[in-house]
XYZ file of C-alpha atoms in Angstrom:
335
model
C -19.047 -1.078 -19.106
C -21.213 -3.378 -16.998
C -24.464 -1.480 -17.646
C -23.724 -1.126 -21.420
C -23.529 -4.859 -21.384
C -26.894 -5.244 -19.664
C -28.410 -2.824 -21.887
C -27.169 -4.502 -25.067
C -28.410 -7.728 -23.587
C -31.813 -6.728 -22.831
C -31.987 -4.897 -26.177
C -31.180 -8.176 -28.080
C -33.335 -10.457 -25.889
C -36.589 -8.361 -25.312
C -38.665 -11.488 -24.233
C -36.158 -12.669 -21.782
C -36.062 -11.384 -18.286
C -32.345 -10.266 -17.362
C -31.491 -10.070 -13.770
C -28.234 -8.201 -12.624
C -26.686 -10.472 -10.143
C -23.576 -8.327 -9.970
C -24.327 -6.941 -6.441
C -25.007 -10.538 -5.218
C -21.611 -11.762 -6.643
C -19.668 -8.746 -5.090
C -21.206 -9.470 -1.760
C -20.173 -13.207 -2.049
C -16.738 -12.181 -2.970
C -16.580 -9.663 -0.175
C -16.995 -12.217 2.510
C -14.387 -14.994 2.093
C -14.912 -18.680 2.986
C -12.551 -20.252 5.309
C -10.830 -22.006 2.249
C -10.342 -18.710 0.554
C -8.907 -17.141 3.709
C -6.514 -19.874 4.118
C -5.083 -19.269 0.531
C -4.992 -15.353 1.156
C -2.955 -16.148 4.399
C -0.520 -18.317 2.481
C -0.146 -15.698 -0.095
C 0.596 -13.099 2.845
C 3.155 -15.498 4.369
C 5.044 -15.916 1.134
C 4.770 -12.331 0.380
C 6.299 -11.639 3.798
C 9.218 -13.970 3.131
C 9.978 -12.139 0.169
C 10.193 -8.749 1.856
C 12.419 -10.253 4.663
C 14.826 -11.689 2.000
C 14.773 -8.307 0.264
C 15.566 -6.298 3.395
C 18.499 -8.398 4.178
C 20.010 -8.062 0.690
C 19.509 -4.271 0.310
C 22.812 -2.386 0.285
C 24.078 0.760 -1.362
C 25.167 0.063 -4.985
C 22.479 -2.588 -5.737
C 19.965 -1.805 -8.723
C 16.352 -1.812 -7.789
C 15.960 -4.749 -10.378
C 17.867 -6.853 -8.192
C 15.665 -6.484 -5.279
C 12.597 -7.188 -7.678
C 14.380 -10.393 -8.783
C 15.225 -11.500 -5.128
C 11.547 -10.957 -4.334
C 10.071 -12.782 -7.236
C 12.507 -15.708 -6.798
C 11.299 -16.027 -3.280
C 7.593 -16.061 -4.341
C 8.236 -18.886 -6.626
C 10.583 -20.832 -4.096
C 8.145 -20.774 -1.446
C 5.046 -21.894 -3.586
C 3.637 -18.446 -4.762
C 2.172 -18.419 -8.302
C 4.193 -15.413 -9.215
C 3.866 -11.610 -8.641
C 0.246 -10.227 -8.045
C 1.089 -7.195 -9.977
C 4.214 -5.426 -11.452
C 6.746 -5.322 -8.403
C 7.633 -1.772 -7.294
C 10.893 -1.184 -6.151
C 11.647 2.578 -6.040
C 14.639 4.097 -4.332
C 15.410 7.779 -3.595
C 13.265 9.990 -5.924
C 11.658 6.922 -7.280
C 10.077 6.369 -3.703
C 7.776 9.268 -4.210
C 6.307 7.880 -7.392
C 3.045 5.949 -6.590
C 3.254 3.310 -9.324
C 6.912 3.448 -10.390
C 7.696 0.053 -12.131
C 10.834 0.498 -14.189
C 12.877 -0.843 -11.235
C 16.171 0.237 -12.864
C 18.189 2.665 -10.506
C 21.133 2.019 -8.610
C 20.483 2.648 -4.938
C 22.469 5.188 -2.988
C 23.488 5.343 0.720
C 21.232 7.710 2.716
C 18.094 6.950 0.528
C 15.079 5.097 1.307
C 13.601 2.343 -0.960
C 9.904 1.399 -1.230
C 9.049 -2.194 -2.039
C 5.505 -2.949 -2.989
C 5.697 -6.711 -3.789
C 3.390 -9.594 -3.338
C 2.422 -12.853 -4.629
C -0.576 -14.977 -5.663
C -1.001 -18.425 -3.894
C -3.585 -20.856 -5.283
C -5.036 -18.012 -7.150
C -5.530 -15.611 -4.304
C -3.387 -12.483 -3.936
C -1.744 -10.600 -1.231
C -0.560 -7.016 -1.387
C 2.483 -5.813 0.928
C 4.606 -2.661 1.035
C 7.525 -1.774 3.190
C 9.799 1.387 2.784
C 13.372 0.796 4.352
C 16.514 2.765 4.531
C 19.154 1.638 1.879
C 21.967 2.019 4.336
C 20.289 -0.044 7.010
C 19.504 2.755 9.206
C 16.835 5.334 9.147
C 17.943 9.100 9.314
C 16.160 11.636 11.589
C 14.162 12.968 8.472
C 13.385 9.479 7.313
C 12.122 8.615 10.835
C 9.928 11.690 11.027
C 8.111 10.762 7.763
C 7.985 6.910 8.557
C 6.637 7.518 12.216
C 3.657 9.617 10.567
C 2.696 6.811 8.258
C 3.325 4.080 10.753
C 1.064 5.945 13.376
C -1.660 6.635 10.457
C -1.709 2.928 9.712
C -2.028 1.745 13.280
C -4.842 4.599 14.080
C -6.760 2.911 11.106
C -6.351 -0.737 12.060
C -7.575 -0.024 15.601
C -10.972 0.535 14.133
C -11.247 -2.503 12.449
C -14.227 -4.899 13.523
C -17.366 -6.073 11.882
C -19.981 -3.254 11.294
C -17.441 -0.488 10.895
C -17.477 1.441 7.830
C -14.116 1.852 5.848
C -14.772 5.426 5.873
C -14.034 5.351 9.554
C -10.754 3.907 8.863
C -9.830 6.321 6.330
C -10.781 9.322 8.531
C -8.822 7.878 11.368
C -5.535 7.544 9.268
C -6.012 10.880 7.582
C -6.434 12.757 10.854
C -3.104 11.336 11.695
C -1.531 12.215 8.513
C -2.611 15.787 8.402
C -1.727 16.465 11.833
C 1.812 14.916 11.196
C 2.316 17.024 7.965
C 1.593 20.229 9.875
C 3.937 19.202 12.746
C 6.866 18.810 10.503
C 6.095 22.080 8.579
C 5.152 20.453 5.168
C 1.566 21.931 5.491
C 0.491 25.071 7.265
C -2.402 23.419 9.308
C -4.372 20.138 9.102
C -7.083 21.504 7.187
C -5.445 24.285 5.278
C -5.828 24.751 1.467
C -3.923 26.347 -1.281
C -5.074 27.765 -4.763
C -4.758 25.032 -7.021
C -6.979 26.359 -9.870
C -9.267 23.465 -9.695
C -12.787 24.838 -10.746
C -14.743 22.087 -9.263
C -13.354 22.895 -5.695
C -13.637 26.556 -6.044
C -10.077 27.007 -6.911
C -8.790 25.437 -3.455
C -7.238 22.148 -2.535
C -6.325 20.452 0.619
C -2.566 20.946 1.129
C -2.154 17.506 2.511
C -2.922 16.207 -1.008
C 0.447 17.310 -2.196
C 1.961 14.570 -0.066
C -0.798 11.939 0.354
C -2.531 11.437 -3.035
C -4.145 7.981 -2.730
C -6.817 5.957 -0.953
C -6.216 3.921 2.323
C -6.744 0.621 1.047
C -8.662 -1.943 -1.101
C -10.114 -5.469 -0.859
C -8.006 -8.383 -1.932
C -8.839 -11.903 -3.161
C -9.057 -13.315 -6.756
C -7.826 -9.972 -7.639
C -5.164 -7.902 -5.748
C -7.724 -5.007 -6.165
C -10.705 -7.086 -5.317
C -14.344 -6.111 -5.983
C -15.205 -3.506 -3.510
C -18.182 -5.025 -1.755
C -18.176 -2.645 1.245
C -17.157 0.715 -0.222
C -20.264 2.323 1.035
C -21.202 -0.255 3.668
C -19.619 -1.843 6.486
C -16.763 -4.505 7.138
C -17.950 -8.010 7.626
C -16.395 -11.060 9.266
C -14.319 -12.660 6.501
C -13.525 -9.414 4.865
C -9.755 -9.229 3.435
C -8.283 -6.122 2.806
C -5.129 -3.649 2.818
C -4.477 -0.561 4.795
C -1.634 1.437 3.067
C -1.199 5.103 4.060
C 1.804 7.018 2.744
C 3.511 10.211 2.542
C 5.511 11.348 -0.373
C 7.832 14.236 -0.490
C 8.771 15.280 -4.154
C 11.780 17.406 -4.439
C 9.806 19.768 -6.579
C 6.848 20.070 -4.535
C 7.098 23.899 -4.206
C 7.380 24.222 -7.958
C 4.048 22.008 -8.268
C 2.194 24.642 -6.311
C 0.969 27.427 -8.807
C 3.200 30.533 -8.564
C 0.340 33.055 -7.669
C 0.035 35.519 -5.099
C -2.460 33.524 -2.979
C 0.035 30.892 -2.661
C 3.250 33.139 -2.093
C 3.239 32.568 1.688
C 2.498 28.890 1.723
C 5.368 28.148 -0.764
C 7.809 30.219 1.355
C 6.731 28.545 4.623
C 7.138 24.776 3.424
C 10.226 25.545 1.482
C 12.776 24.442 3.947
C 10.790 21.406 5.060
C 10.436 20.274 1.412
C 14.290 20.398 1.204
C 14.712 18.523 4.571
C 12.415 15.765 3.367
C 12.983 15.670 -0.314
C 12.836 12.381 -1.979
C 11.490 10.473 1.165
C 8.442 8.436 0.137
C 7.081 6.147 2.655
C 4.362 3.671 2.266
C 3.405 0.918 4.738
C 1.013 -1.516 3.430
C -0.422 -4.716 5.211
C -3.135 -7.299 4.676
C -5.840 -7.902 7.157
C -8.878 -10.293 7.798
C -11.834 -9.147 9.951
C -12.551 -11.658 12.603
C -15.701 -11.928 14.898
C -14.229 -9.602 17.395
C -11.674 -7.511 15.414
C -8.838 -8.280 13.128
C -5.779 -10.423 12.099
C -2.827 -8.632 10.428
C -2.114 -11.490 8.060
C 1.202 -10.036 6.838
C 2.643 -9.292 10.379
C 5.726 -11.285 9.533
C 7.060 -8.447 7.739
C 8.796 -5.959 10.175
C 7.209 -2.597 10.291
C 8.463 -0.908 13.467
C 11.513 1.304 12.862
C 13.929 -0.897 15.141
C 12.651 -4.216 13.904
C 13.350 -3.028 10.309
C 16.770 -2.112 11.146
C 17.393 -5.371 13.039
C 16.051 -7.309 9.992
C 18.363 -5.461 7.488
C 21.425 -6.381 9.690
C 20.634 -10.014 9.266
C 23.013 -11.883 6.722
C 21.694 -11.945 3.223
C 20.804 -15.215 1.564
C 17.790 -17.662 1.047
C 16.157 -18.411 4.262
C 14.753 -22.136 5.091
C 11.388 -22.454 3.242
C 8.098 -23.969 4.291
C 8.104 -27.303 2.496
C 4.620 -28.162 3.703
C 3.103 -24.863 1.865
C 5.324 -25.706 -1.185
C 3.894 -29.179 -1.263
C 0.269 -27.766 -0.666
C 0.791 -25.455 -3.453
C 1.731 -28.189 -5.682
C -1.258 -30.158 -5.143
C -3.307 -27.003 -6.061
C -2.109 -27.009 -9.611
C -4.105 -28.556 -12.204
């Protein structure tokens, strides 16, 4: 679209020099100013408050939209502009759907619920996701998957510092995910493939892609998926972005794998593991700012360690005290 616009502009104004400043603007948006980072930090703080409120409220029998309502009320109550995107609250089988947004299922004991919810503050966006147990305590199977995802996230964040390519972060997280999936029996080996019928790949696809089918993260800023100023380059001081690995075990995974002779052994080997982990979808997403020596995890107010999540969920439900100064600061930002 951008190239088409430039071509049309040059065609209409042949005597005028047309300069593409898109790359310059992308670089400017990729390195946030101190004022921009302050707003992103506020967006992350308000989003964190909403996640904690949701964690305390969740119990079997609640509908997903009730959690959505609690989060979005908390955004506004704490000075947020409103949701950065359509809030995702997916329980049970819905936790394995990447962009599930119906948010209309009654949650059941023994399930997990994935909450991808965040707010704008002063026009700048956060993006935060947590997966928690509906009953308040992770089952052993849920712990297995959650631990893989958390280890992948922390492996990636340990690489964050100026000058490092985002590809390095991705490779670090992916290695952990592949090893974890092999360890629990969901794939045959970290680099194993299967016959997926994809001509572009010679008919073979990585087995891990059945369970981890999205990228590791993206920039945040004026847009929740902000311009990707360092996709092929390196992180710089002032970059703001997410790290959001996930593992999603769909109950019908074996049926998704083409039923051909080349896949027979693979389908048989993973069938019991798929049954064990069926309908457990886990994504953990945090927001980061690159500093001179490393990073700040600016959404760290949301618990992510298993024990910390369970402690938070055991707290009484109900609106927590809000940061009045942040609310008034937000009101002064409004035109």
